[in-house]
Coordinates of C-alpha atoms in Angstrom, one line a residue:
M771 CA 0.0 0.0 0.0
S772 CA 1.4 3.4 -1.0
K773 CA 2.5 5.8 1.7
R774 CA 0.2 8.7 2.0
V775 CA 1.3 12.1 0.6
R776 CA 0.9 14.7 3.3
T777 CA 3.5 17.3 2.3
A778 CA 3.7 19.7 -0.6
V779 CA 6.8 21.7 -1.7
F780 CA 6.5 25.1 -3.4
P781 CA 9.6 26.5 -5.0
V782 CA 9.2 30.2 -4.7
A783 CA 12.8 31.5 -4.8
G784 CA 12.8 32.5 -8.5
L785 CA 13.7 36.1 -9.5
G786 CA 10.7 36.6 -11.8
T787 CA 12.8 38.4 -14.4
R788 CA 10.1 38.1 -17.1
F789 CA 7.9 40.4 -15.0
L790 CA 10.4 43.2 -14.2
P791 CA 10.0 45.9 -13.0
A792 CA 6.9 44.6 -11.2
T793 CA 8.9 41.9 -9.5
K794 CA 11.8 44.1 -8.5
A795 CA 10.5 44.3 -4.9
M796 CA 7.5 41.9 -5.0
P797 CA 7.8 38.2 -5.5
K798 CA 6.3 36.9 -8.8
E799 CA 4.3 34.4 -6.7
M800 CA 2.4 37.3 -5.2
L801 CA 1.2 38.6 -8.5
T802 CA -2.6 38.4 -8.4
V803 CA -5.1 36.7 -10.7
V804 CA -8.1 38.9 -10.1
D805 CA -7.7 39.2 -6.3
R806 CA -5.7 36.2 -5.2
P807 CA -2.0 35.7 -5.4
L808 CA -0.7 32.9 -7.6
I809 CA 0.8 31.1 -4.5
Q810 CA -2.6 31.1 -2.9
Y811 CA -4.1 29.2 -5.8
A812 CA -1.4 26.6 -5.6
V813 CA -1.9 26.2 -1.8
D814 CA -5.6 25.9 -2.3
E815 CA -5.1 23.2 -4.9
A816 CA -2.8 21.3 -2.5
R817 CA -5.2 21.6 0.4
E818 CA -8.1 20.3 -1.7
A819 CA -5.9 17.2 -2.4
G820 CA -5.4 16.5 1.3
I821 CA -2.0 18.1 1.8
E822 CA -1.4 18.8 5.5
H823 CA 2.1 20.4 5.5
F824 CA 3.1 23.2 3.2
V825 CA 6.9 23.7 2.6
F826 CA 8.1 26.9 0.8
V827 CA 11.6 27.1 -0.6
T828 CA 12.2 30.8 -0.6
G829 CA 15.0 33.2 -1.4
R830 CA 15.9 36.8 -0.7
N831 CA 13.1 39.4 -0.7
K832 CA 10.5 36.7 -0.4
G833 CA 9.4 37.5 3.2
V834 CA 6.0 38.8 2.0
I835 CA 5.1 35.2 1.2
E836 CA 5.6 34.2 4.8
D837 CA 3.6 37.2 5.9
H838 CA 0.8 36.3 3.5
F839 CA 0.3 32.9 5.3
D840 CA 0.5 34.5 8.8
R841 CA -2.2 36.1 10.9
Q842 CA -2.6 39.9 10.4
F843 CA -4.1 40.9 13.7
E844 CA -4.4 44.6 13.0
L845 CA -6.2 43.9 9.7
E846 CA -8.5 41.3 11.2
T847 CA -9.4 43.6 14.1
T848 CA -10.2 46.4 11.7
L849 CA -12.4 44.2 9.5
E850 CA -14.2 42.9 12.6
A851 CA -14.8 46.4 13.9
R852 CA -16.2 47.6 10.6
G853 CA -18.5 44.5 10.3
K854 CA -16.7 43.2 7.2
N855 CA -17.3 39.6 8.3
A856 CA -17.3 38.0 4.8
A857 CA -13.8 39.4 4.1
L858 CA -12.6 38.3 7.5
R859 CA -13.9 34.8 7.0
E860 CA -12.2 34.6 3.6
L861 CA -8.8 35.7 5.1
Q862 CA -9.1 33.1 7.9
Q863 CA -10.1 30.3 5.5
D864 CA -7.1 31.0 3.3
L865 CA -4.6 30.3 6.1
P866 CA -3.2 26.8 6.8
S867 CA -3.7 26.1 10.5
A868 CA -0.9 26.7 13.0
G869 CA 2.2 24.6 12.6
R870 CA 1.5 23.5 9.0
T871 CA 3.8 25.8 7.1
S872 CA 7.6 25.6 6.9
F873 CA 10.1 27.9 5.1
T874 CA 13.6 27.1 4.0
R875 CA 16.1 29.1 1.9
Q876 CA 17.7 28.4 -1.4
Q877 CA 20.7 30.7 -1.1
E878 CA 21.8 30.3 -4.8
P879 CA 19.7 30.2 -8.0
L880 CA 20.8 26.8 -9.0
G881 CA 17.6 25.5 -10.6
L882 CA 14.5 23.6 -9.8
G883 CA 16.3 20.4 -8.8
H884 CA 18.4 22.3 -6.3
A885 CA 15.2 24.0 -4.9
V886 CA 13.6 20.6 -4.3
W887 CA 16.8 19.3 -2.7
C888 CA 16.7 22.2 -0.2
A889 CA 13.5 20.8 1.2
R890 CA 15.0 17.4 2.0
H891 CA 15.3 17.7 5.8
I892 CA 11.7 19.0 6.2
V893 CA 10.2 16.4 3.9
G894 CA 12.3 13.5 5.3
D895 CA 11.7 10.0 4.2
N896 CA 8.3 10.6 2.8
P897 CA 6.7 11.0 -0.6
F898 CA 5.7 14.6 -1.4
A899 CA 3.9 16.7 -3.9
L900 CA 5.7 19.4 -5.9
L901 CA 3.7 22.4 -7.2
L902 CA 5.2 25.1 -9.4
P903 CA 3.2 28.3 -8.6
D904 CA 3.8 29.8 -12.0
M905 CA 1.5 27.2 -13.4
L906 CA -2.2 27.9 -12.6
F907 CA -4.7 25.1 -13.3
K908 CA -8.5 25.4 -13.5
G909 CA -10.1 22.0 -13.1
E910 CA -12.8 20.1 -11.1
P911 CA -11.4 18.5 -9.1
G912 CA -8.0 20.2 -9.0
V913 CA -5.1 18.7 -10.9
L914 CA -3.2 17.5 -7.7
K915 CA -6.4 15.8 -6.5
Q916 CA -6.6 14.0 -9.9
M917 CA -3.0 12.9 -9.4
M918 CA -3.6 11.7 -5.9
D919 CA -6.4 9.5 -7.1
S920 CA -4.0 7.9 -9.6
Y921 CA -1.3 7.6 -6.9
E922 CA -3.6 5.6 -4.7
Q923 CA -3.8 3.0 -7.5
T924 CA -0.2 3.0 -8.7
G925 CA 2.1 4.3 -6.0
G926 CA 5.5 5.4 -7.2
N927 CA 6.0 8.8 -8.8
V928 CA 3.2 10.7 -10.7
V929 CA 3.6 13.5 -13.2
A930 CA 0.8 15.7 -14.7
V931 CA 0.9 16.0 -18.4
E932 CA -1.0 17.9 -21.2
E933 CA -1.0 17.9 -24.9
V934 CA 0.6 20.8 -26.9
P935 CA 0.9 21.5 -30.6
E936 CA 4.0 20.0 -32.2
S937 CA 5.3 23.5 -32.9
E938 CA 5.6 24.1 -29.1
I939 CA 7.2 20.8 -28.1
S940 CA 10.8 22.1 -28.0
S941 CA 10.0 24.5 -25.2
Y942 CA 9.1 21.8 -22.6
G943 CA 10.0 18.5 -21.0
V944 CA 8.2 15.7 -22.9
V945 CA 7.3 12.2 -21.8
A946 CA 7.1 8.9 -23.7
R947 CA 3.8 7.3 -23.2
G948 CA 3.5 3.7 -22.3
E949 CA 0.5 1.5 -21.5
G950 CA -2.5 2.7 -19.5
P951 CA -5.4 5.1 -19.6
D952 CA -5.2 8.9 -19.7
H953 CA -5.7 9.1 -15.9
G954 CA -2.8 6.8 -15.2
F955 CA -0.4 5.5 -17.8
V956 CA 3.2 4.3 -17.6
I957 CA 5.9 6.9 -18.5
D958 CA 8.6 5.1 -20.4
G959 CA 11.0 8.0 -20.6
M960 CA 11.3 11.8 -20.6
V961 CA 13.3 14.3 -22.6
E962 CA 14.0 17.9 -21.8
K963 CA 13.2 20.3 -24.7
P964 CA 13.6 17.9 -27.6
R965 CA 13.6 18.9 -31.2
R966 CA 10.1 18.3 -32.7
E967 CA 11.4 15.4 -34.8
D968 CA 13.0 13.8 -31.8
A969 CA 10.1 14.1 -29.3
P970 CA 8.6 10.8 -28.1
S971 CA 5.1 12.4 -27.9
N972 CA 3.3 15.7 -27.7
L973 CA 2.7 15.3 -23.9
I974 CA 4.5 17.8 -21.8
I975 CA 5.3 17.9 -18.1
S976 CA 3.0 20.5 -16.6
G977 CA 4.4 21.6 -13.2
R978 CA 2.7 19.2 -10.9
Y979 CA 4.5 16.1 -9.5
I980 CA 4.3 13.5 -6.8
L981 CA 7.8 12.2 -6.0
Q982 CA 9.3 9.6 -3.8
P983 CA 12.0 10.7 -1.3
E984 CA 14.8 8.8 -3.1
I985 CA 14.9 11.8 -5.5
F986 CA 16.8 13.8 -2.9
A987 CA 19.9 11.5 -2.9
L988 CA 19.9 11.6 -6.7
L989 CA 19.7 15.4 -6.7
A990 CA 22.6 15.7 -4.2
D991 CA 24.9 14.0 -6.6
Q992 CA 23.3 15.4 -9.8
P993 CA 25.8 17.1 -12.1
R994 CA 24.8 20.5 -13.3
G995 CA 22.8 20.4 -16.5
A996 CA 21.4 23.0 -18.9
G997 CA 22.1 26.6 -17.9
G998 CA 24.6 25.4 -15.2
E999 CA 21.6 24.4 -13.0
I1000 CA 20.7 21.2 -11.2
Q1001 CA 17.8 19.9 -13.3
L1002 CA 14.9 18.0 -11.8
T1003 CA 14.3 16.2 -15.0
D1004 CA 17.8 14.7 -14.9
G1005 CA 17.1 13.3 -11.5
M1006 CA 13.7 12.0 -12.5
Q1007 CA 15.3 10.2 -15.5
T1008 CA 17.7 8.4 -13.1
L1009 CA 14.9 7.5 -10.7
M1010 CA 12.8 6.2 -13.5
T1011 CA 15.3 3.3 -13.9
R1012 CA 14.4 2.2 -10.3
Q1013 CA 10.8 3.2 -9.7
R1014 CA 7.6 3.5 -11.6
F1015 CA 6.5 6.9 -13.1
T1016 CA 2.9 7.4 -13.9
G1017 CA 1.5 10.1 -16.2
V1018 CA -1.9 11.7 -15.6
K1019 CA -3.4 13.6 -18.5
Y1020 CA -5.4 15.9 -16.3
Q1021 CA -8.9 17.3 -17.0
G1022 CA -8.8 21.1 -16.9
Q1023 CA -7.1 24.2 -18.3
S1024 CA -3.6 25.5 -17.6
F1025 CA -2.2 29.0 -17.6
D1026 CA 1.5 29.6 -17.7
C1027 CA 1.6 32.6 -15.5
G1028 CA 5.3 32.8 -15.8
S1029 CA 4.6 34.5 -19.1
K1030 CA 2.8 37.8 -19.6
I1031 CA 0.4 36.3 -22.1
G1032 CA -0.5 33.4 -19.8
F1033 CA -0.9 35.7 -16.9
L1034 CA -3.2 38.1 -18.7
T1035 CA -5.3 35.3 -20.1
A1036 CA -5.7 33.8 -16.7
N1037 CA -7.0 37.1 -15.3
V1038 CA -9.6 37.3 -18.1
V1039 CA -10.8 33.7 -17.7
Y1040 CA -11.0 33.9 -13.9
A1041 CA -12.7 37.2 -13.9
L1042 CA -15.4 35.9 -16.4
D1043 CA -16.0 33.0 -14.0
R1044 CA -16.7 35.2 -11.0
D1045 CA -20.4 35.8 -10.4
D1046 CA -19.7 38.9 -8.4
I1047 CA -17.7 40.8 -11.2
R1048 CA -18.5 39.1 -14.5
S1049 CA -21.4 41.3 -15.6
G1050 CA -19.4 44.5 -14.8
F1051 CA -16.3 43.2 -16.4
V1052 CA -18.1 42.2 -19.6
R1053 CA -19.7 45.7 -19.7
E1054 CA -16.4 47.4 -19.5
L1055 CA -14.8 45.1 -22.1
R1056 CA -17.6 46.0 -24.5
K1057 CA -17.0 49.7 -24.0
L1058 CA -13.4 49.2 -25.2
D1059 CA -14.6 48.3 -28.8
L1060 CA -12.0 45.6 -28.8
E1061 CA -12.7 44.5 -32.4
D1062 CA -10.8 47.5 -33.6
R1063 CA -7.8 46.4 -31.6
L1064 CA -7.7 42.7 -32.5

């Protein structure tokens, strides 16, 4: 029987250079889609999947993330005094309960694999989920919950995948699909940013993982790969020779909020799905006479 996944790791140490100057003093993970920071969406997805311990791998100038997941007594007192009970309840619901968040530092920008390795002492000898906050997913249930359902059947390591056009394959990590249904098939291999003609499929790795703790020892000895960084994909390729990897072609929509286009698209989609602002937002969009701009 598979060991239950109780811990999630969130790498939030990146510099966010694609969003400068906005991210000069504010972490990219705190950029908002409508009125919620990206990191809050990732935490909500993890909590829905049953995660109990939230581990943030941070860097310099990321203290506001820790503040976001802490109590703000002055704000709460003010909201209570003004009778803004709905806003107060929402703030309190967003917070993991006491003792369920941990923060550790990645002192050097040495890549995703290194960020994961930095969480090794907190995670310990347990399987864990890994969520990249740049990737925002809209699905029912959430993508990590879909992966958990597959993990309960297969154990091992689980990776969320999605299809992309062949013209985009060279920008992503790509998996080779083996036997099994969309909600849980064997991954026979993976390649980082292959040429279109060399790609084993059009299924890309989408920023959500369930990994076994043996990955930490592999990352500790992992030579630096592309860009002089410790690449998570390299470690997973080695682990694949020893443990099962399962692919989950999730049901839902993804937004790469590490890019300006993906971020802006997410804001539009999420705004249109909000009952409290949809009609007003549509009304303002119609005023813009967008057909002349498209």
